[in-house]
XYZ file of C-alpha atoms in Angstrom:
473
model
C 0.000 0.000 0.000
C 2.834 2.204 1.004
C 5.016 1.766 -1.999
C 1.892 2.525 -4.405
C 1.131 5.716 -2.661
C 4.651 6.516 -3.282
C 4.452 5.722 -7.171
C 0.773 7.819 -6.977
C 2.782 10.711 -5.373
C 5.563 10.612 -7.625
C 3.438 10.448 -10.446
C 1.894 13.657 -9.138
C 4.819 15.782 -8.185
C 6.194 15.216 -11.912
C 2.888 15.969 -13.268
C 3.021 18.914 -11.425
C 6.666 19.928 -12.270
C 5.815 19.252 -16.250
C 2.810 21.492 -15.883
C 5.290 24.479 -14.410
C 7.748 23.636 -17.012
C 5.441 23.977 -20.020
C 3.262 26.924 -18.999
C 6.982 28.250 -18.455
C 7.777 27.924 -22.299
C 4.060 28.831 -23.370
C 4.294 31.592 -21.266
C 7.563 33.339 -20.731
C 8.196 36.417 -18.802
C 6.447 38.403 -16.710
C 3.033 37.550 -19.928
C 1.004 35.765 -16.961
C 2.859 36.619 -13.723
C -1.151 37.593 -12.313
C -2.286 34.393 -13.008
C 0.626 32.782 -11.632
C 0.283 34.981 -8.704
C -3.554 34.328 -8.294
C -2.829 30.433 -8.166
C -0.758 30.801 -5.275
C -2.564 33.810 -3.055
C -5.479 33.651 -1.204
C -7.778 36.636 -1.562
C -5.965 39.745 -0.367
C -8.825 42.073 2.695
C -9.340 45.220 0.980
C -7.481 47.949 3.068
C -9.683 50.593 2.590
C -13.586 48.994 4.073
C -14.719 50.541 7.190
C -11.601 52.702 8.290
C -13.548 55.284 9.785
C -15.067 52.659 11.777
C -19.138 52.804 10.064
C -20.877 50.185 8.097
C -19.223 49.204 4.930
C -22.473 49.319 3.312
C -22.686 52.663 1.740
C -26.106 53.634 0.460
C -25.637 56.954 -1.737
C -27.907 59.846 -1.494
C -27.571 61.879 -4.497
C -28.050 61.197 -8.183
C -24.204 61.886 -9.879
C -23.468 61.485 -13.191
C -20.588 59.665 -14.748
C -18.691 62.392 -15.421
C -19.000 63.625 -11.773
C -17.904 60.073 -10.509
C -14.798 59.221 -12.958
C -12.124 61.837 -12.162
C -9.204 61.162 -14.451
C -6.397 63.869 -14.998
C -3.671 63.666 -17.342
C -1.608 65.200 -15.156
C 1.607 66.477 -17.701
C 4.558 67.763 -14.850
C 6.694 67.614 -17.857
C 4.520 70.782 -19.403
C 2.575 73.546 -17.772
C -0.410 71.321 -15.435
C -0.133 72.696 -11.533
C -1.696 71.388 -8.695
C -2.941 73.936 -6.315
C -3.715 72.482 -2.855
C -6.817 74.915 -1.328
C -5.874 74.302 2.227
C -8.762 74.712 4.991
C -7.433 75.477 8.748
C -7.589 72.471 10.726
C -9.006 69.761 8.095
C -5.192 67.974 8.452
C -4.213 69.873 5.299
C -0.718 69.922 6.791
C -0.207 66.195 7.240
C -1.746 65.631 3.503
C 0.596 69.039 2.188
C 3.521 67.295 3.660
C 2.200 63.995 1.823
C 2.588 66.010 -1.222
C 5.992 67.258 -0.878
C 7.717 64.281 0.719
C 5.867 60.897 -0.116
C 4.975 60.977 -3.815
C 7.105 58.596 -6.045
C 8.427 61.302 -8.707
C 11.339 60.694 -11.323
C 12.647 63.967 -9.592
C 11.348 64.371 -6.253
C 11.303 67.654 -4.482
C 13.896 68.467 -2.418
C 13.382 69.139 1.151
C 16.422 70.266 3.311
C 16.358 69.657 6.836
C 14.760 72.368 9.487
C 13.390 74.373 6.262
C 9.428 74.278 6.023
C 8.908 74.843 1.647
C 10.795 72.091 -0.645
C 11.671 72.531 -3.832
C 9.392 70.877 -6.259
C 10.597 71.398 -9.756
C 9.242 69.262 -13.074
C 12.050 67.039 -14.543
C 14.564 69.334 -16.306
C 13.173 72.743 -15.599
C 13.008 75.225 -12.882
C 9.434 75.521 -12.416
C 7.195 74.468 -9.961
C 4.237 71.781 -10.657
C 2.667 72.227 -7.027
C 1.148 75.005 -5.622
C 0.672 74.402 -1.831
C 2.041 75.721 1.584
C 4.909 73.748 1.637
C 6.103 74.391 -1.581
C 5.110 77.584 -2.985
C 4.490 79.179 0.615
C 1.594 81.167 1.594
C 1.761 83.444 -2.151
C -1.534 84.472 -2.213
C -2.020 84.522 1.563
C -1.961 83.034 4.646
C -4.764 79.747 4.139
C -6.126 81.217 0.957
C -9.794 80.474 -0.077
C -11.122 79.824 -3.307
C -12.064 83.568 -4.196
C -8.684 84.274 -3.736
C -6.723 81.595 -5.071
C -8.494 82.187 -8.653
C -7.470 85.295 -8.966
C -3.985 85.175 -7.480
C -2.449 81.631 -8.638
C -2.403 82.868 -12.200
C -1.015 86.358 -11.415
C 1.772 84.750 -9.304
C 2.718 82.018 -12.209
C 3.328 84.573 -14.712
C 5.437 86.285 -11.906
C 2.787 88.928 -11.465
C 3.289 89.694 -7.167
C 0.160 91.727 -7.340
C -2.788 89.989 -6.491
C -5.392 92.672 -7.155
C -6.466 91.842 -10.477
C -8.863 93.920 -12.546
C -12.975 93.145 -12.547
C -12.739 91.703 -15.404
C -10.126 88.857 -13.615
C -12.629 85.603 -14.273
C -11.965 86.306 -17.898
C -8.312 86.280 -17.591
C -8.722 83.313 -15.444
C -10.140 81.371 -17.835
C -7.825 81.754 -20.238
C -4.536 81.371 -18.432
C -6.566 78.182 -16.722
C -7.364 76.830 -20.077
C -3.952 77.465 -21.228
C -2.110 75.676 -17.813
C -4.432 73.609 -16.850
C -4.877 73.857 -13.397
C -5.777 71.464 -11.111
C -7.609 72.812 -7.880
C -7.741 70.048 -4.781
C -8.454 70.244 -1.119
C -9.374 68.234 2.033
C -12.861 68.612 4.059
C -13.446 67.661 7.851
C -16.609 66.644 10.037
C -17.525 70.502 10.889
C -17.994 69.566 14.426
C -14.622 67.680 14.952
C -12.864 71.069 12.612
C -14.852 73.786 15.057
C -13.523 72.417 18.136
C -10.042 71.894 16.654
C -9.933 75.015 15.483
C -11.634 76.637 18.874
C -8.251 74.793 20.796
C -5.973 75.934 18.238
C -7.063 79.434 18.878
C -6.840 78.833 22.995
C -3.324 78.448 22.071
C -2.734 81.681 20.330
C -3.493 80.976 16.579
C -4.951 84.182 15.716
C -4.303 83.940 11.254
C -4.076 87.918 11.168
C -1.870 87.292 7.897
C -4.631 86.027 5.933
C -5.678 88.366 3.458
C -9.632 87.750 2.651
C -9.113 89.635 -0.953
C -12.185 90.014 -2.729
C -12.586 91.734 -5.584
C -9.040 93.149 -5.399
C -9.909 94.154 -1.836
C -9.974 92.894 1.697
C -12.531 93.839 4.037
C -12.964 96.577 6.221
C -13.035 96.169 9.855
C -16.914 97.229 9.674
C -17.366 94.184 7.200
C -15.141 91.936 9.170
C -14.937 92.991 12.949
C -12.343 91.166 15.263
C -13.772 88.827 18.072
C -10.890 89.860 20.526
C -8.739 92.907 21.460
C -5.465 92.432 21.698
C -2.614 90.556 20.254
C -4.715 87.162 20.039
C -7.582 84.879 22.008
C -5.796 82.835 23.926
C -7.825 81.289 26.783
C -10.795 81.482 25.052
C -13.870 79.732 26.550
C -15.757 77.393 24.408
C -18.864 79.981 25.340
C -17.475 82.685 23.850
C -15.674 81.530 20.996
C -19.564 80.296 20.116
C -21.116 83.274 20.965
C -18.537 85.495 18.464
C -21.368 86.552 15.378
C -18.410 87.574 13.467
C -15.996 84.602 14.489
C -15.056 82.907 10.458
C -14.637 79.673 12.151
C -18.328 79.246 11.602
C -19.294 77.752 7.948
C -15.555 77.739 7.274
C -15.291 75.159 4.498
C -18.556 76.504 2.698
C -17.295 80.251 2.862
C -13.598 79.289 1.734
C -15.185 77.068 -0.891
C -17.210 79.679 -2.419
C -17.089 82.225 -4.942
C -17.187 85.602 -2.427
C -18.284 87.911 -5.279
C -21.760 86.629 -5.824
C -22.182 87.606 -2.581
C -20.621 90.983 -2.513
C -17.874 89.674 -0.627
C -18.158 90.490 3.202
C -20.433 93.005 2.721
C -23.931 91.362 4.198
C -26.231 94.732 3.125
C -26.246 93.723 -0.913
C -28.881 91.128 -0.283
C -31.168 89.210 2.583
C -29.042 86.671 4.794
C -31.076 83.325 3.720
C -30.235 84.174 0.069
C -27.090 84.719 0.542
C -26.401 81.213 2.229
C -28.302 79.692 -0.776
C -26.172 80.824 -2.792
C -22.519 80.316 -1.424
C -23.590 76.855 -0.461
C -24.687 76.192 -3.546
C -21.163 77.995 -4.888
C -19.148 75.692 -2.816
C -21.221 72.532 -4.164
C -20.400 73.555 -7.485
C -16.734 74.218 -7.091
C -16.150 71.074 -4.983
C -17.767 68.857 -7.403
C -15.524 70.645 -10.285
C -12.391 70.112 -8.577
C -9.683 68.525 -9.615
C -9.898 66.183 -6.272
C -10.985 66.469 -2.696
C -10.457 63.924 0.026
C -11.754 63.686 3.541
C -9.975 63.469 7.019
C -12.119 60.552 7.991
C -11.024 58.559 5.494
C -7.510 58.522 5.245
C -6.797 55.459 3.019
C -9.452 56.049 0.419
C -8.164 59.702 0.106
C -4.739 58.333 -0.574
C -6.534 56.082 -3.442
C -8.494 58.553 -5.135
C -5.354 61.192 -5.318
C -3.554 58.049 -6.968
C -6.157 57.053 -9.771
C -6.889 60.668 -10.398
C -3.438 61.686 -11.007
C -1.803 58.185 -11.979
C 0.785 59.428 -9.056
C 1.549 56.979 -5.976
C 2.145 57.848 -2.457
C 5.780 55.915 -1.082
C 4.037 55.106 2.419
C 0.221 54.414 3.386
C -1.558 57.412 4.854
C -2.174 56.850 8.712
C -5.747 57.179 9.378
C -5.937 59.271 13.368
C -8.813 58.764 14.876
C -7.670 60.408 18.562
C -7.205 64.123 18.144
C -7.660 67.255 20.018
C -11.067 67.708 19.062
C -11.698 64.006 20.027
C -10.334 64.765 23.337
C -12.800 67.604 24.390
C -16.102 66.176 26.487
C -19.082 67.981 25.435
C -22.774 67.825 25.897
C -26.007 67.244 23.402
C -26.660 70.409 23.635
C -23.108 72.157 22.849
C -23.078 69.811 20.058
C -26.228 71.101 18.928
C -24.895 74.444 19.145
C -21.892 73.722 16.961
C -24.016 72.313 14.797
C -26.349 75.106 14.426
C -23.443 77.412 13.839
C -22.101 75.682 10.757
C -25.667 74.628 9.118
C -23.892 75.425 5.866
C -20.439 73.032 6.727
C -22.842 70.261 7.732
C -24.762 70.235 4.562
C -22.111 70.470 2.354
C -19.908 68.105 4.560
C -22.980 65.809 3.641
C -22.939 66.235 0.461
C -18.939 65.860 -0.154
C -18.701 62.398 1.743
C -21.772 61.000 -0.231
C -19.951 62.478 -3.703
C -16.700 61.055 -2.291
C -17.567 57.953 -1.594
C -19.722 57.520 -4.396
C -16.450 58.242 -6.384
C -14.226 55.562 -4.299
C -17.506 53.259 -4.783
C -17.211 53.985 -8.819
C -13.314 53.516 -9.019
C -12.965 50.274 -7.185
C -15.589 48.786 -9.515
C -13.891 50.244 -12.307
C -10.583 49.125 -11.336
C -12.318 45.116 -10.596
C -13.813 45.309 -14.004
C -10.571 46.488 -15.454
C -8.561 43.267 -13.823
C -11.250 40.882 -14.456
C -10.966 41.857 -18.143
C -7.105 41.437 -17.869
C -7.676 37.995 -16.521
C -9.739 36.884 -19.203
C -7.205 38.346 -21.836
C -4.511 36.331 -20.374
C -6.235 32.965 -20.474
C -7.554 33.564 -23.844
C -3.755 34.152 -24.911
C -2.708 31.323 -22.994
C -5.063 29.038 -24.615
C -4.533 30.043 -28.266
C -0.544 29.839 -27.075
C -0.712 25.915 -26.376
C -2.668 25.623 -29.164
C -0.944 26.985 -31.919
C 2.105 25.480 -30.324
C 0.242 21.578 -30.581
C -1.548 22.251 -33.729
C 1.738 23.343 -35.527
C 3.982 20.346 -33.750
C 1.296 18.001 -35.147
C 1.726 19.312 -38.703
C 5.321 18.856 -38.326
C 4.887 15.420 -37.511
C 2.567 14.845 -40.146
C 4.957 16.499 -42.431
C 8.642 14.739 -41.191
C 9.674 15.714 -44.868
C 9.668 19.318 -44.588
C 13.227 21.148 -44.045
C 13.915 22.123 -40.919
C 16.080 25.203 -41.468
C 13.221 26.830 -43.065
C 11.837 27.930 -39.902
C 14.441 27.168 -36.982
C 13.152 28.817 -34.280
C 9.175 27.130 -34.851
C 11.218 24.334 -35.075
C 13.179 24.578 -31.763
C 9.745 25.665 -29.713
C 8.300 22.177 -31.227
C 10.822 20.158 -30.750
C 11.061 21.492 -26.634
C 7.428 20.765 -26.437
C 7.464 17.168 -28.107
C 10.314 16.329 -25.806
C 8.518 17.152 -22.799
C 5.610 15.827 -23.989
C 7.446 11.951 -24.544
C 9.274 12.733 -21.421
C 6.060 12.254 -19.012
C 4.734 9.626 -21.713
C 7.449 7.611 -21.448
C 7.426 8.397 -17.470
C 3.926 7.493 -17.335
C 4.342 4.047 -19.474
C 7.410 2.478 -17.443
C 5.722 3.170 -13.926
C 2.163 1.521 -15.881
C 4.541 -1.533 -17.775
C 6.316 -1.918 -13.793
C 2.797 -2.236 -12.113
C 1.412 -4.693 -14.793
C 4.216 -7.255 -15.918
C 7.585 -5.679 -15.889
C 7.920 -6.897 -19.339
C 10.057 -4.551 -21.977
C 8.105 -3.099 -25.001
C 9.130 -2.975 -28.720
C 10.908 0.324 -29.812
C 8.504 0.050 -32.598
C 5.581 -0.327 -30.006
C 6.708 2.041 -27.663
C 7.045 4.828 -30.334
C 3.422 4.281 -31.275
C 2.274 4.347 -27.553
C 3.915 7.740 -27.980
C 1.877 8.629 -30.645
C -1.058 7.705 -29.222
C -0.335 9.422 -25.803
C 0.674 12.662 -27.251
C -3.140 13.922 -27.069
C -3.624 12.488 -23.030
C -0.334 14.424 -21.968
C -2.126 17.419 -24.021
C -4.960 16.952 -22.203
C -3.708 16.458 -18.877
C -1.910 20.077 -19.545
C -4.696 21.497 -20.229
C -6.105 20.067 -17.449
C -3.659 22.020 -15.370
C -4.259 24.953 -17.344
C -7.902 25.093 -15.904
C -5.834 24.390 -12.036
C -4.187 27.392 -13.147
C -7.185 29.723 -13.839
């Protein structure tokens, strides 16, 4: 019993090892080094389900089209494309601006010198920059520069133009240095709860942001438009109370505000029309501009913002992004009713925070199937070629040996490839015949015999290949 369990296992292992060696020669290189893989691996967990801790069941709420799911950019930093990074206080802008500068796999990657904040991000073989962002560029429009801004400054400052007070008629000139360069406006978005009471502690320890600028319409705002919330160098200390209770305080309906187009409005001035149409209107101006962008990710999902960046740009990150779920804002205790409060105070954030994690996730949703459909049509290319491989390899070895008169040296290297095959082919025939001839009678064969047992066996080694062709798939 023992010693035919050894011949079965034998018999195995070199069926095995024939298999390799043959879907080696059918298949060279790296042709089917998936489906190789695939045999071998057992299904990878997807890394980016449920990393914000919620149900991985995501049930969208709004109607998108295609072209507002599939964000694809052909993203040239050879040529004249620029990213500019919209960064919102306290969304972790700075953890995905350093991502930017320090983790992206670049033929020339920007150069960041220790205890220096900006790197140098130049396009291969030029001295220009392709990213427009704190930590490359600097704060050249302003200190945390909204969307109003940017628009009308990014261009100015490309063409080397300080001055960011453009003429009224600036949208027009946007649009054509924007056609011309192509550029690419991203940001990231936060819960508006979590962001207000990061912010609220950021300012407790000082932050005041008296650099940024606010320019709209070649202007910034007077101090009736925009009255301070403190006197004094800054707010430090600042109870949550009052920080809420602040009517001019622009931590409220940050992201919406920033987001916006300001000149619909009439900038800061609140007089040029009623306060509920006004809201309409720049939530319904940051809607637009979000969806239009480039890319936007969200702090709550960490991963699936690293994955969107990399299929919209075709540009990969060196190291994972870390999704943090223990912050500052985490750490502060507060009641129902404070959060209620908060709440109530950015009305705007939370709809349009609403509204960007259903479009974002709708988009990751959209990309992942894309990218399954994609491989599973890769898969099916590969054993198609496979297939027609062996096949044209047997077919063409059987019309050689249907045709033994036929000069070799007219095709040498058909020749070779047939001859390889045949030879493996008779090797586990031949293999397979002496163990079957020891079992039954130990007697010797004819040469004549035994080269028409060959014959006849050539189509069961064929299809006990293809039989491990199938294993394969």
């Amino acid at each position: 019993m023992d010693e035919k369990s050894n011949k079965l296992l034998l018999a195995l292992v070199m069926l095995f090892l024939f298999a390799v060696i043959v879907l080696q020669y059918v298949c060279p290189g790296t042709e089917c080094q998936l489906l190789r893989l695939q045999a071998f691996s057992s299904p990878m967990p997807d890394p980016y389900r449920s990393e914000d801790e919620s149900s991985a069941r995501f049930v969208p709420r709004y109607n998108f089209s295609r072209g507002d799911l599939l964000r694809k950019v052909d993203f040239d930093i050879k040529g004249d494309d620029l990213i500019v990074f919209l960064h919102i206080q306290k969304t972790g802008g700075t953890t995905f601006g350093r991502h930017l500068v320090r983790n992206i796999q670049l033929e020339q990657p920007c150069e960041c010198r220790v205890g220096q904040k900006k790197c140098t991000c130049h396009r291969p073989g030029k001295r220009e920059t392709w990213l427009f962002s704190r930590f490359s560029t600097g704060w050249s429009c302003g200190l945390h520069a909204d969307w109003t801004e940017l628009t009308s400054c990014v261009p100015a400052v490309v063409d080397g133009k300080r001055d960011a007070r453009l003429r009224p008629s600036r949208w027009r000139i946007f649009q054509i240095l924007d056609a011309a360069r192509n550029f690419h406006y991203i940001t990231i978005l936060r819960d508006p709860v979590s962001r207000y009471l990061s912010e609220w502690r950021h300012v407790q320890r000082g932050a005041t942001w008296k650099a940024s600028l606010h320019v709209c319409d070649g202007r910034p705002p007077t101090s009736e438009e925009l009255p301070s919330c403190y006197t004094g160098d800054d707010w430090s200390g600042c109870p949550l109370k009052e920080f809420m209770d602040c009517p001019y305080n622009l931590a409220n309906n940050r992201q919406v505000r920033m987001l916006s187009d300001l000149t619909l409005v009439g900038c800061y001035n609140l007089s040029v029309m009623p306060e509920k149409q006004r809201n309409k209107v720049l939530l319904e101006s940051a809607k637009s501009n979000l969806k239009h962008m480039a890319f936007f990710g969200l702090t709550e999902f960490q991963r699936k913002t690293q994955y969107l960046f990399e299929k919209t740009f075709n540009m990969n990150f060196i190291s994972p992004f870390t999704q943090y779920n223990t912050t500052r804002a985490s750490s502060v205790e507060i009641n129902e009713e404070i959060q209620k409060r908060i709440e109530g105070l950015n009305f705007l954030d939370m709809e349009l925070y609403s509204y960007a994690k259903d479009l974002f996730l709708q988009r990751y949703q959209f990309m992942r199937q894309k990218e399954h459909q994609e491989a599973r049509q890769k898969r099916q290319e590969q054993r198609k070629f496979l297939k027609g491989r062996f096949l044209q390899t047997h077919f063409q070895s059987q019309g050689q040996s249907q045709n033994p008169s036929q000069n070799p040296s007219q095709n040498p290297n058909l020749n070779a490839n047939q001859n390889v095959t045949q030879n493996l082919i008779q090797n586990l025939t031949q293999n397979s015949s002496q163990n079957s001839s020891h079992k039954e009678n130990r007697e010797s064969q004819k040469q004549s015999a035994g080269q028409e047992q060959s014959d006849g066996n050539t189509s069961n080694g064929t299809n006990d290949y293809i039989g491990s062709v199938e294993k394969w798939r």
